[in-house]
CSV table of C-alpha atoms in Angstrom, one decimal:
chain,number,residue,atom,x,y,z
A,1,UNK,CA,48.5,139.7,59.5
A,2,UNK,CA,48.8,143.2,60.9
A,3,UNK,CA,50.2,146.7,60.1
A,4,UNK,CA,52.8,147.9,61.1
A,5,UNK,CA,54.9,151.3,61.5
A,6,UNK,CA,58.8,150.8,61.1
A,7,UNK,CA,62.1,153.4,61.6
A,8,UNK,CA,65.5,152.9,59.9
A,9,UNK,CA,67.5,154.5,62.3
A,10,UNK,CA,70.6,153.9,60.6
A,11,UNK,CA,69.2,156.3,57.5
A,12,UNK,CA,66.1,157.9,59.7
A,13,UNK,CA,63.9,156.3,57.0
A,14,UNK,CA,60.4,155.4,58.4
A,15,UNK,CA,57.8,153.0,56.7
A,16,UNK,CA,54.6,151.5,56.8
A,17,UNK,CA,53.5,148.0,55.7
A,18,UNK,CA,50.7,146.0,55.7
A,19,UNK,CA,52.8,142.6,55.7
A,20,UNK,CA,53.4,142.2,59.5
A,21,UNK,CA,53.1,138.7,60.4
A,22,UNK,CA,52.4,137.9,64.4
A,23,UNK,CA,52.0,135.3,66.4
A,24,UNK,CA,48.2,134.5,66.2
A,25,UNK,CA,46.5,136.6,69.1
A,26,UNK,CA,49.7,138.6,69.8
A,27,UNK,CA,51.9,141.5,68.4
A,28,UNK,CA,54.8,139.3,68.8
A,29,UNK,CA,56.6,139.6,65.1
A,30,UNK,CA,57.6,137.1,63.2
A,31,UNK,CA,59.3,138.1,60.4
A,32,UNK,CA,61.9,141.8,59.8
A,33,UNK,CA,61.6,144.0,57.1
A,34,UNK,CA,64.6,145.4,55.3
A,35,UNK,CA,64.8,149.1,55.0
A,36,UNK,CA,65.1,150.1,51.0
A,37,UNK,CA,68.2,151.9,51.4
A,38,UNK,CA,70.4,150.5,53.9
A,39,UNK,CA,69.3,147.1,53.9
A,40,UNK,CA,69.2,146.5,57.7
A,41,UNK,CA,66.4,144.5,59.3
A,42,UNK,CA,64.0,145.6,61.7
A,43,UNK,CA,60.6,145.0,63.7
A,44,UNK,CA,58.2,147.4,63.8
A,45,UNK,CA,58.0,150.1,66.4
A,46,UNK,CA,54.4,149.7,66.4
A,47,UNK,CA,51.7,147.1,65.1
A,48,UNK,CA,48.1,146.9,65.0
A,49,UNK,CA,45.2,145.5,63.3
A,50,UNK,CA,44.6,146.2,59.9
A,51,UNK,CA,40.8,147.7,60.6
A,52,UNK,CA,38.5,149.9,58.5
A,53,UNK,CA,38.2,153.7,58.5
A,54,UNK,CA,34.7,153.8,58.6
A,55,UNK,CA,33.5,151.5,61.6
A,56,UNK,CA,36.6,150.7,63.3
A,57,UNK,CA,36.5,146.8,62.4
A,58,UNK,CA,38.9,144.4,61.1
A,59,UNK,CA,36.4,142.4,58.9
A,60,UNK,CA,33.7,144.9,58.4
A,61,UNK,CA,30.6,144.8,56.3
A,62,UNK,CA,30.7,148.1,54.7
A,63,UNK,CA,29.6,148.6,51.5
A,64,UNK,CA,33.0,151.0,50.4
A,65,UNK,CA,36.3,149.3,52.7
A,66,UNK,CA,38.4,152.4,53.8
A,67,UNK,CA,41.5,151.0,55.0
A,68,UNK,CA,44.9,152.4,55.4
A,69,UNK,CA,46.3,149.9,53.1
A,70,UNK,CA,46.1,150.3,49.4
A,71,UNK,CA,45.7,147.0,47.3
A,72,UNK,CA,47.2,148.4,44.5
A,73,UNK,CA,50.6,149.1,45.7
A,74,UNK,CA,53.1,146.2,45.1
A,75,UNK,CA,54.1,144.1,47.7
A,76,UNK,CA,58.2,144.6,48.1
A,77,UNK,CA,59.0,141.1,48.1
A,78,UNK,CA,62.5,142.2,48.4
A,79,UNK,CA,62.0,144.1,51.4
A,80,UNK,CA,60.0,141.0,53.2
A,81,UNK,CA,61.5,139.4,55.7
A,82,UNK,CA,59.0,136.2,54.9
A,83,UNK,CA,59.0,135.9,51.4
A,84,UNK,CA,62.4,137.8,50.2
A,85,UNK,CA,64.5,134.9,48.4
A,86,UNK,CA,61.3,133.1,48.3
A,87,UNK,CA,59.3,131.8,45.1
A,88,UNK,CA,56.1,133.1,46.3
A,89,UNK,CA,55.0,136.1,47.7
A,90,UNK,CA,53.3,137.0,50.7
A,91,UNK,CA,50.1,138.7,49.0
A,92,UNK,CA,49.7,135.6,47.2
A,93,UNK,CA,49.9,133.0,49.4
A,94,UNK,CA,48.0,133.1,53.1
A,95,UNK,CA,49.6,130.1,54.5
A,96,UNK,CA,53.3,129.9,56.1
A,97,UNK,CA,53.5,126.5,54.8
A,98,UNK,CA,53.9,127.3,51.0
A,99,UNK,CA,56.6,129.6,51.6
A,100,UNK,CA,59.0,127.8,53.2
């Protein structure tokens, strides 16, 4: 799981998720996301670890995580290239197998 920056440039929309999935050890992409307005699929522009503000890590020790990704926004399962249509989501579930 990485994070990723996205551009519609059909509606010049640009995005950021948390819910970029990659081949383990790569930035290769495995799944779009659908922009909100236009509903057109893209990759990411640009992906990169999910790390911590603080000490630059991707599993850190710090006693407060400051991460660019906020755990209480809702994942847009709609959006998801991996779990749209699906019965489970991709913040609850860690394993490809259960989505399918």
């Amino acid at each position: 799981q990485k994070y990723g920056y996205y551009h519609c440039k059909a509606c010049n929309i640009r995005w950021e998720s948390a819910y970029v999935w990659c081949v383990q050890g790569t930035n290769k992409v495995y799944f779009r996301q659908f922009c909100r307005t236009c509903q057109k699929s893209y990759n990411p522009y640009r992906v990169e670890d999910i790390t911590c503000q603080s000490c630059k890590q991707t599993r850190c020790t710090c006693p407060v995580k400051m991460r660019h990704v906020d755990p209480k926004r809702p994942h847009r399962q709609d959006l998801c290239g991996r779990c749209k249509g699906k019965r489970l989501s991709c913040d609850s579930t860690f394993s490809f197998k259960y989505i399918i």
